CSV table of C-alpha atoms and ligand atoms in Angstrom, one decimal:
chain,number,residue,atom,x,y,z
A,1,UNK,CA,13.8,51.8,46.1
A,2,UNK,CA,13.8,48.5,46.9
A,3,UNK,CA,16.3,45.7,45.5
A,4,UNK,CA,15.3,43.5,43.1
A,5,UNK,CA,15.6,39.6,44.4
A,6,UNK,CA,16.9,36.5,43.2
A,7,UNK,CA,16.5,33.3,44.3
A,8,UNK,CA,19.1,29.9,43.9
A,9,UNK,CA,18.6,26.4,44.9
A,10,UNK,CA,20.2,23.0,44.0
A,11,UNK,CA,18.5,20.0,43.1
A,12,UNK,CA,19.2,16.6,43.0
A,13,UNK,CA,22.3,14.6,44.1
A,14,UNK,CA,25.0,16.4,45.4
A,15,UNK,CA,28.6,16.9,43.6
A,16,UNK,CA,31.6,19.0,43.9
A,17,UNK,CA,31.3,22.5,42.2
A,18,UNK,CA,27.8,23.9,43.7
A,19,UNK,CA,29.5,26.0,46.2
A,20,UNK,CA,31.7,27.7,43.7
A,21,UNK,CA,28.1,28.7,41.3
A,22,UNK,CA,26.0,30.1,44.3
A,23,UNK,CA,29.9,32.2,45.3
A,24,UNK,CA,30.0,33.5,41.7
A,25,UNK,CA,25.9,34.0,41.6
A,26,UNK,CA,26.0,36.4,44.6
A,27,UNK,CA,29.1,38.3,43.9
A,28,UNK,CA,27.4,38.8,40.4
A,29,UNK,CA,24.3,39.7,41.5
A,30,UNK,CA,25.9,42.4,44.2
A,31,UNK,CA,27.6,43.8,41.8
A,32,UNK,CA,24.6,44.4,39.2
A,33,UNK,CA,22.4,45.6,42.1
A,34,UNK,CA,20.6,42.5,43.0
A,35,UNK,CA,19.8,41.1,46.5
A,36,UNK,CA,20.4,37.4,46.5
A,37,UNK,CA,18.7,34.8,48.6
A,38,UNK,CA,19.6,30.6,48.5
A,39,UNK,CA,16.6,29.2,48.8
A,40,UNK,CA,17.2,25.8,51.0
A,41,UNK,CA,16.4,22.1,49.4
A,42,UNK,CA,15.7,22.7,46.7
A,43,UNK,CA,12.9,22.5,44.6
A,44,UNK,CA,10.8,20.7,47.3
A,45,UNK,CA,11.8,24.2,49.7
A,46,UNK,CA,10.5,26.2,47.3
A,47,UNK,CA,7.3,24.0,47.3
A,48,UNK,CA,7.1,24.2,51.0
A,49,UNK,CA,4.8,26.9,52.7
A,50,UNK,CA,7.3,28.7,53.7
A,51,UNK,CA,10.3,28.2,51.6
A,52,UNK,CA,13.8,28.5,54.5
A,53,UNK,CA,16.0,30.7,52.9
A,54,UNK,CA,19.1,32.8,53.8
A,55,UNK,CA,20.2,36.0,52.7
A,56,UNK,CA,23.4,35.8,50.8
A,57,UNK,CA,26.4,37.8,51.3
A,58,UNK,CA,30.2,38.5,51.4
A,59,UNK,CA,30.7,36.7,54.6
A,60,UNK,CA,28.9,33.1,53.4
A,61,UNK,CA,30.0,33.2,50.2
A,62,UNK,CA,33.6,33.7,50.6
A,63,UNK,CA,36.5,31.8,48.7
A,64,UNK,CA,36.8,28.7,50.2
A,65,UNK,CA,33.3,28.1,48.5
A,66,UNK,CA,35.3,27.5,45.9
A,67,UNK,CA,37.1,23.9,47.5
A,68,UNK,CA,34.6,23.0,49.4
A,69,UNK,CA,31.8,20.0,48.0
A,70,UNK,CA,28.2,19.9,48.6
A,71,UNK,CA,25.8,22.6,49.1
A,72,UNK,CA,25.4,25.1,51.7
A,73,UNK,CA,21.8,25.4,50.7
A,74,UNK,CA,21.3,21.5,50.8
A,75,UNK,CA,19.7,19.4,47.7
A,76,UNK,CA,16.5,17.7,48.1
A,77,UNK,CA,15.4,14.2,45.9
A,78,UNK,CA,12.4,13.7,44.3
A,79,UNK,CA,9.9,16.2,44.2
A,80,UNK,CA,7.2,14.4,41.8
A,81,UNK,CA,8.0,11.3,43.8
A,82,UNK,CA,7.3,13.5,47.5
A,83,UNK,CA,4.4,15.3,45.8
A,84,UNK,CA,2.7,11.8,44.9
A,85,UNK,CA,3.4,10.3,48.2
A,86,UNK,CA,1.3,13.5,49.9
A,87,UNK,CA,-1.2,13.5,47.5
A,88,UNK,CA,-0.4,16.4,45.2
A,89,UNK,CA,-1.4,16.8,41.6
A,90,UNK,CA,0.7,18.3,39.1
A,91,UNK,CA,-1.4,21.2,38.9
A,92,UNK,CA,-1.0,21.7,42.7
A,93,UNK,CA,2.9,21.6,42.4
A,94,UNK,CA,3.1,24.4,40.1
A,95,UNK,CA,0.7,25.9,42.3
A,96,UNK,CA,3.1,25.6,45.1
A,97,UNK,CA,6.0,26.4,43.3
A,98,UNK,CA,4.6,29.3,41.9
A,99,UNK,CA,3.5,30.5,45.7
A,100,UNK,CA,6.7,30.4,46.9
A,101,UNK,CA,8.1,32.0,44.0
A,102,UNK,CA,6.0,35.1,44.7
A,103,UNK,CA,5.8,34.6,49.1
A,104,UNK,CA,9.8,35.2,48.7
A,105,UNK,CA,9.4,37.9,45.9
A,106,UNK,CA,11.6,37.0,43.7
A,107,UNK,CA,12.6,38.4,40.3
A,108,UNK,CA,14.1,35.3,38.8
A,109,UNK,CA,15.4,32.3,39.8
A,110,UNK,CA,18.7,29.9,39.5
A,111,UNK,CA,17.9,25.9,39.7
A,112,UNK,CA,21.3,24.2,40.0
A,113,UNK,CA,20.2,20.4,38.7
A,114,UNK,CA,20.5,17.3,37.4
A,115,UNK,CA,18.7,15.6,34.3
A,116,UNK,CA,15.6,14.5,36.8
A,117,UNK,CA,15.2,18.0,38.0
A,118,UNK,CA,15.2,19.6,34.4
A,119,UNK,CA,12.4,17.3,33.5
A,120,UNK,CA,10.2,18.8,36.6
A,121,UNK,CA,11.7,22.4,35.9
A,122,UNK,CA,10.6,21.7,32.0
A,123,UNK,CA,7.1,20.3,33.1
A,124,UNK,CA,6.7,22.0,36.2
A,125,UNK,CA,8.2,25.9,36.1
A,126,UNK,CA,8.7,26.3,32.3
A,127,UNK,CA,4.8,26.6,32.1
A,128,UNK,CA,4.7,29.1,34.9
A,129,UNK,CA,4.7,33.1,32.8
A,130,UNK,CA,5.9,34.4,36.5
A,131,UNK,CA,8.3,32.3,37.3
A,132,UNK,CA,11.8,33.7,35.7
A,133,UNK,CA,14.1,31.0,35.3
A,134,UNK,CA,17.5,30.1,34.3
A,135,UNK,CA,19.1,26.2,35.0
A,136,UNK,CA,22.0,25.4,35.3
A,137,UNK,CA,23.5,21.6,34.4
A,138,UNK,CA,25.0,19.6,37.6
A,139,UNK,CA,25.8,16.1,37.6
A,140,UNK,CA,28.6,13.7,38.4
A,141,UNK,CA,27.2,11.7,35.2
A,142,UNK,CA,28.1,13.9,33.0
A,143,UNK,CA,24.6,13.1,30.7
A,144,UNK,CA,22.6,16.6,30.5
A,145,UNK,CA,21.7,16.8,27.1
A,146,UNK,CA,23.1,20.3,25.2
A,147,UNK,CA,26.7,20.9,27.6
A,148,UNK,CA,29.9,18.7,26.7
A,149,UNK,CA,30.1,19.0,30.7
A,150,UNK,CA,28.1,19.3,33.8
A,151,UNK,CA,29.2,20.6,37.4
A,152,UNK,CA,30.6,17.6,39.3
A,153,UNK,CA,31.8,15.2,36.3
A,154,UNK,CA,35.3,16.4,36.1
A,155,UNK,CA,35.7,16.4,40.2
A,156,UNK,CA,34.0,13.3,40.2
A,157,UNK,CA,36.7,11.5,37.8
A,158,UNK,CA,39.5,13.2,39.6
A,159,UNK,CA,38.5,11.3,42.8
A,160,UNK,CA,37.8,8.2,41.5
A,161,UNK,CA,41.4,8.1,39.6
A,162,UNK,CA,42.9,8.9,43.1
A,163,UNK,CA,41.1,5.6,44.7
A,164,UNK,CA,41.6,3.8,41.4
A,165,UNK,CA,45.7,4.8,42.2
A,166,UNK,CA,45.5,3.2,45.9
A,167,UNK,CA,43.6,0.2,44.8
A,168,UNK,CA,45.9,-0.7,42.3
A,169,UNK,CA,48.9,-0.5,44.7
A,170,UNK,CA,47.0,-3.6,46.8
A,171,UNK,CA,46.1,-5.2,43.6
A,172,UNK,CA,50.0,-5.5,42.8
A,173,UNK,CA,50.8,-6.1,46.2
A,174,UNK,CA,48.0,-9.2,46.3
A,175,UNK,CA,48.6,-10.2,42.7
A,176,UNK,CA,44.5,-9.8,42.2
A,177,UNK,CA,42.4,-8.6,39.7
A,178,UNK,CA,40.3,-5.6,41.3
A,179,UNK,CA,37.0,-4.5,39.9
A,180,UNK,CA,36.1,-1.0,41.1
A,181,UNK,CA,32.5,-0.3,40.5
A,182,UNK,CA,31.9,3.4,39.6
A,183,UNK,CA,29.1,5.5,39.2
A,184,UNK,CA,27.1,7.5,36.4
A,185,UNK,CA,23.7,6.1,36.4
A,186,UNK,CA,22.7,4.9,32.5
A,187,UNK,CA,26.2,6.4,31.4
A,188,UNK,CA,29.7,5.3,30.7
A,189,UNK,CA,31.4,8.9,31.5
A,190,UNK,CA,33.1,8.1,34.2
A,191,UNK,CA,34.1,4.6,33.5
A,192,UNK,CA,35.9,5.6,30.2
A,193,UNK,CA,37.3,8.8,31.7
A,194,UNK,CA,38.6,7.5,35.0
A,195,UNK,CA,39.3,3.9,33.8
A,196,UNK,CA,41.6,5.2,30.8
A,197,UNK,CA,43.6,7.8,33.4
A,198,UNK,CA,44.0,4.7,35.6
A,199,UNK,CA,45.5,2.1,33.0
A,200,UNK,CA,42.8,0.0,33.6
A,201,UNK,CA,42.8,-3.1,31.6
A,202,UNK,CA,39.1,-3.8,31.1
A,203,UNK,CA,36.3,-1.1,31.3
A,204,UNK,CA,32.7,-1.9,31.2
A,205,UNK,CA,30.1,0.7,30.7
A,206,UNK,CA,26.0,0.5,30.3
A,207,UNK,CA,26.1,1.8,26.5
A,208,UNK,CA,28.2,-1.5,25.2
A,209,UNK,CA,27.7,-4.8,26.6
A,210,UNK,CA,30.2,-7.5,27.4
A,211,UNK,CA,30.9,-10.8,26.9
A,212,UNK,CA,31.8,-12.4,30.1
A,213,UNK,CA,34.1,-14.8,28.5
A,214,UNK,CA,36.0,-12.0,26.7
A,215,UNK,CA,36.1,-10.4,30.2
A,216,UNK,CA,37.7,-13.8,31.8
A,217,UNK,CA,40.6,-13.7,28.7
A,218,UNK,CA,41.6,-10.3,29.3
A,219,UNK,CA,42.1,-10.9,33.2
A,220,UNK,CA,44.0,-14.3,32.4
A,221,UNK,CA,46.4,-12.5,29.7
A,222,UNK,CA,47.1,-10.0,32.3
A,223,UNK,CA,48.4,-12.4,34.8
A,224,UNK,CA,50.0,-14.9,31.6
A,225,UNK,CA,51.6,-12.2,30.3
A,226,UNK,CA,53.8,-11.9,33.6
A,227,UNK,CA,51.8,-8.2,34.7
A,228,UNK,CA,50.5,-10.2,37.9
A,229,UNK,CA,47.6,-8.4,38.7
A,230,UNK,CA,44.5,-6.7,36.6
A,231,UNK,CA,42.2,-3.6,37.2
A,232,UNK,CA,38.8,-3.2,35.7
A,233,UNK,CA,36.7,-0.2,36.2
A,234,UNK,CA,32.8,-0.9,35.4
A,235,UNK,CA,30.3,1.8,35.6
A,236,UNK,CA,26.9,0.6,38.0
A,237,UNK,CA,24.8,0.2,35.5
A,238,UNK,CA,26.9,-2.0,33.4
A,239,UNK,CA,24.8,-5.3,32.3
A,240,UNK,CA,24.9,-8.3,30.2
A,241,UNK,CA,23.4,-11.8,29.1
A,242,UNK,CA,24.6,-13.1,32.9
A,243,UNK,CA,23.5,-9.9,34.7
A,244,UNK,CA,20.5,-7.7,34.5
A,245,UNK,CA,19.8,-4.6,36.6
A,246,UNK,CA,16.5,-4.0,38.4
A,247,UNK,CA,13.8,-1.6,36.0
A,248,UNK,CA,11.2,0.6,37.4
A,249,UNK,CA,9.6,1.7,34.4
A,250,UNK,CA,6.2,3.7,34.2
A,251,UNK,CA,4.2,3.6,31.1
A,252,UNK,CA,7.0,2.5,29.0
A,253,UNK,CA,9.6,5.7,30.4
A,254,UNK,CA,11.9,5.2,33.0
A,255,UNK,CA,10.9,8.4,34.8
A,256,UNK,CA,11.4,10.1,37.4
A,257,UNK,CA,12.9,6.7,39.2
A,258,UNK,CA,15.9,6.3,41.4
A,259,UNK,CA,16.4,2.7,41.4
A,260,UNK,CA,19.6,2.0,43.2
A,261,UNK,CA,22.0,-0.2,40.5
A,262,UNK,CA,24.4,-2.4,42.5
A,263,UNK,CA,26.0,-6.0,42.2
A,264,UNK,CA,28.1,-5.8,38.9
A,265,UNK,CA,31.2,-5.2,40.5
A,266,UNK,CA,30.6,-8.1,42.9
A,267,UNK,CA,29.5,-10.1,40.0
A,268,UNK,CA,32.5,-10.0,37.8
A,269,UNK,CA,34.7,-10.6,40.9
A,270,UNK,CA,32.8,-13.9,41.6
A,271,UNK,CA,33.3,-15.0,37.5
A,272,UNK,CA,37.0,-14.0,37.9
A,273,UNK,CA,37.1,-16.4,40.7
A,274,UNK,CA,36.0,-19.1,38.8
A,275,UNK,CA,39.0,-19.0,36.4
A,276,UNK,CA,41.4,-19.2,39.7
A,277,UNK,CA,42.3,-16.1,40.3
A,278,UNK,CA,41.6,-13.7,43.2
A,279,UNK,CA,39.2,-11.1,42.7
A,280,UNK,CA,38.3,-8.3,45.1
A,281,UNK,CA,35.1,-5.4,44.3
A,282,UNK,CA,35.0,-2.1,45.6
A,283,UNK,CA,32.4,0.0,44.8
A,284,UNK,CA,33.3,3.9,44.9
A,285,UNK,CA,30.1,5.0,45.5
A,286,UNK,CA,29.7,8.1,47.6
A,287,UNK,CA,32.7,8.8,47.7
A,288,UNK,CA,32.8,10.2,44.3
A,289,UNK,CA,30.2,13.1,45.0
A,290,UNK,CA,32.6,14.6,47.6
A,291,UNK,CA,36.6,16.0,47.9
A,292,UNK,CA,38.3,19.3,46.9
A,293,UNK,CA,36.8,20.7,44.2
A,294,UNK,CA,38.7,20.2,41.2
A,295,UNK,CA,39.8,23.4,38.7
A,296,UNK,CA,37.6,22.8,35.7
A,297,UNK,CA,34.7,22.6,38.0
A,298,UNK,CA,35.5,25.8,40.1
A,299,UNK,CA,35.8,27.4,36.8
A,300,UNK,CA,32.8,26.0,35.1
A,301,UNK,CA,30.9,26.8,38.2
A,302,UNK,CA,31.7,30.1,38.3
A,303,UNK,CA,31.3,31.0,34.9
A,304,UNK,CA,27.7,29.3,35.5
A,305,UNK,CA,27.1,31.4,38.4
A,306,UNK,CA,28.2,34.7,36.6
A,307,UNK,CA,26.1,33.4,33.3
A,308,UNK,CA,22.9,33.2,35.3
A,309,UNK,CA,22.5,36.2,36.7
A,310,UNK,CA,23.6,37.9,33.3
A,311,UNK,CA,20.7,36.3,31.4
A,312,UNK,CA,18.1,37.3,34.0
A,313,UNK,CA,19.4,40.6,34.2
A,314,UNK,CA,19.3,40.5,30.3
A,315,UNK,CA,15.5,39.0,30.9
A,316,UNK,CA,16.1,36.0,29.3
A,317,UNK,CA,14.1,32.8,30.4
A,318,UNK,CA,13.3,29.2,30.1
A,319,UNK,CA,17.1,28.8,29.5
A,320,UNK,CA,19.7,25.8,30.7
A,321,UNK,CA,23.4,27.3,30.6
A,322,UNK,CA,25.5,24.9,28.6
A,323,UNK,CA,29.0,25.1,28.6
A,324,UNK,CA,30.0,24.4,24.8
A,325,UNK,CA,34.0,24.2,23.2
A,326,UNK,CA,34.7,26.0,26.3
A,327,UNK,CA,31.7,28.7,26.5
A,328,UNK,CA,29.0,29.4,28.2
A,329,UNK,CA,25.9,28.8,25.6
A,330,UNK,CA,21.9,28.9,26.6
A,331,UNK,CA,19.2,26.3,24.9
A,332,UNK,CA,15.9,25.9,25.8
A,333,UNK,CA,15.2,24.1,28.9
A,334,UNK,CA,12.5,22.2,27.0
A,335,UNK,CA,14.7,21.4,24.4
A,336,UNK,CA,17.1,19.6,26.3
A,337,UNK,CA,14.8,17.3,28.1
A,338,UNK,CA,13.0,16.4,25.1
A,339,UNK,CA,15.8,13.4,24.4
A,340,UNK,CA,16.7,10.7,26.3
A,341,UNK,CA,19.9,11.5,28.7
A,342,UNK,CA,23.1,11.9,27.1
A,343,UNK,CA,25.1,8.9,26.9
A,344,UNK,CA,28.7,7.3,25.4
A,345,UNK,CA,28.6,6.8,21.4
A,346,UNK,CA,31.1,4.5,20.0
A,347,UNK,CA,32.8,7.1,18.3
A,348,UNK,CA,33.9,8.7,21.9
A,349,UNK,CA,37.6,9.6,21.6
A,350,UNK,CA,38.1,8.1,25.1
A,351,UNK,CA,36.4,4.6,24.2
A,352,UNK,CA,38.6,4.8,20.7
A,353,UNK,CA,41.5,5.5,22.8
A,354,UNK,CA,41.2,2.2,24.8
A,355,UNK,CA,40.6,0.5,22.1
A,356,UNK,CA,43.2,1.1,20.3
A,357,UNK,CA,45.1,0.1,23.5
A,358,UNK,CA,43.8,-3.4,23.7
A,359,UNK,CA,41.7,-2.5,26.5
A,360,UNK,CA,38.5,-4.3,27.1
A,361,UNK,CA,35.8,-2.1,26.8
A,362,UNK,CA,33.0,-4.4,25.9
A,363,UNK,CA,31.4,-5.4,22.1
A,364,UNK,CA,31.8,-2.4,20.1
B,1,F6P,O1,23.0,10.9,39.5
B,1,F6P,C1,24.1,11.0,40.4
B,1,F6P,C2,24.2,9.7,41.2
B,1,F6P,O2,25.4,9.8,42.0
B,1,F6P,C3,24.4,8.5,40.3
B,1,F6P,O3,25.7,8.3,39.7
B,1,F6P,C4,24.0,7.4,41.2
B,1,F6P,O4,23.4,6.3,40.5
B,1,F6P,C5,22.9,8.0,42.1
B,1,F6P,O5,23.1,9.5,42.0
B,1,F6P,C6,22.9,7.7,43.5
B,1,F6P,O6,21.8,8.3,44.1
B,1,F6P,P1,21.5,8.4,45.7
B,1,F6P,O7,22.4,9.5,46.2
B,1,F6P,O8,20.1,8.7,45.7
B,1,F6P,O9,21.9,7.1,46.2
């Protein structure tokens, strides 16, 4: 008899902790009786005529999966947006999808993504009867509606605390205020995470904004108050009265759009400036999507991994993994995508906790 097959691929940006759910996926599968494939780039390889794929196994997916960032099966970016630019209608891509679905005969398949790649799974494969499909949530922004964490957020902190660490050292050394510009897209999740690990002394994240002014007496009382130096961690998409990010909005919905959000760190430097004192911005950037793995998110990757193939061998569908007061929890793909992204409420126990340290965090 021949094995039954299933297919993973991971969508989106990058992040630490994909390795460790395709290791824990295959060693799963094997032991359940499944053949496992990784389908490469993701939802736009499946799309392709013939989707590349390799044929999983002890050798590849050994431990040091585990530690290692990125994805062995590489991540594409925007299918919708590659599908428009070569003509294709929505009815084609699932037509596509669903070819090479079947061309690689699979019996179900794991899609690793991100918040933009739910919404083309929800749209796109959800209304596909042969397509059997479990998601699972990655992000380094931490805003996938259902989980209280994502593949990648945790990691993603943990490195920018370390470069946080060394930027303060210079910041003493210089008596400067440093703003280091972090990412999370609309979300404040890594600010406030990061930013309260670090000590910083004024955070700024999208959800709250700030008063530029307020921002200016907070760096002064640092340096009157005999500290000598200030940090303040602002997320990208941070914005205000003086500073407005770019919008690409499509009938009313930011969708499906990858604007790049830069500047604010730069900004603030420049205002700092004006009151006299030296500023310096570094943005993190990249750099946050890479490094070792961290132990929640081999963990939580792994227990995704395992999850997965569980439900389809259980032949349940349609569902995104969530991981839930330390669980592993299903909801309906549909379901999750039918909000807007998940993003910091006031009530957050970090952004209480920096409040109630005379942190900065914006006008709440
Ligand atoms: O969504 C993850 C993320 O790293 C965001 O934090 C950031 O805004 C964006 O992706 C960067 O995207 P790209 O890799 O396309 O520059």
């Amino acid at each position: 008899m021949t094995q039954r097959r299933i297919g993973i691929l991971t969508s989106g940006g990058d992040c630490s902790g994909l390795n460790s759910v395709i290791r824990a996926a295959y060693i799963r599968a094997s032991l359940l009786g499944y053949e496992m494939i990784g389908i490469k780039r993701g939802l736009r390889g499946l799309a392709s005529a013939d989707p590349e794929h390799v044929l999983l196994d002890a050798a590849i997916c050994n431990e040091s999966m585990l530690s290692s960032a990125g994805s062995i099966l590489y991540s594409d970016t925007n299918l919708v947006a590659y599908a428009t630019r070569v003509g294709l209608s929505v009815n084609d891509i699932r037509s596509v999808l669903c070819a090479g679905y079947k061309k690689l005969g699979l019996h179900g398949l794991i899609c690793v993504g991100g918040d933009g790649s739910l919404q083309i799974m929800a749209e796109l494969l959800c209304a596909i009867d042969e397509i059997r499909l479990i998601a699972i949530p990655k992000t380094i922004d931490n805003d996938v509606n259902g989980t209280d964490v994502a593949i990648g957020f945790q990691t993603a902190v943990d490195v920018a605390i370390g470069a946080i660490g060394n930027v303060i050292d210079s910041a003493k050394s210089h008596e400067r205020a440093i703003v280091i510009e972090v990412m999370g897209r609309n979300a404040g999740f890594i600010a406030a995470r990061a930013g309260l690990a670090s000590g910083a002394h004024v955070i700024l994240v999208p959800e709250f904004r700030y008063d530029i002014n307020m921002v200016k007496e907070k760096v002064k009382s640092c340096f009157e108050n005999g500290r000598g130096y200030c940090i303040l961690v602002v997320a990208e998409s941070a914005e205000s009265e003086d500073f407005k990010h770019r919008r690409e909005i499509i009938d009313g919905v930011v969708k499906y759009t990858r604007i790049a959000y830069e500047g604010i760190g730069k900004h603030i430097a420049d205002h700092i400036k004006e009151i006299g004192i030296d500023a310096r911005a570094v943005t993190l950037g990249h750099v946050q999507r890479g490094g070792k793995t961290s132990a929640s998110d081999r963990i939580l990757g792994t227990a995704f991994g395992v999850e997965a193939v569980n439900q389809i061998a259980a032949g349940n569908y349609g569902k995104l993994l969530c991981y839930i007061n330390n669980r592993v929890e299903t909801v309906d793909i549909i379901d999750c995508v039918k909000n807007p992204t998940r993003s910091l409420s006031l009530d957050d126990p970090h952004v209480q906790l920096a409040k109630q340290l005379g942190v900065y965090v914006g006008e709440t």
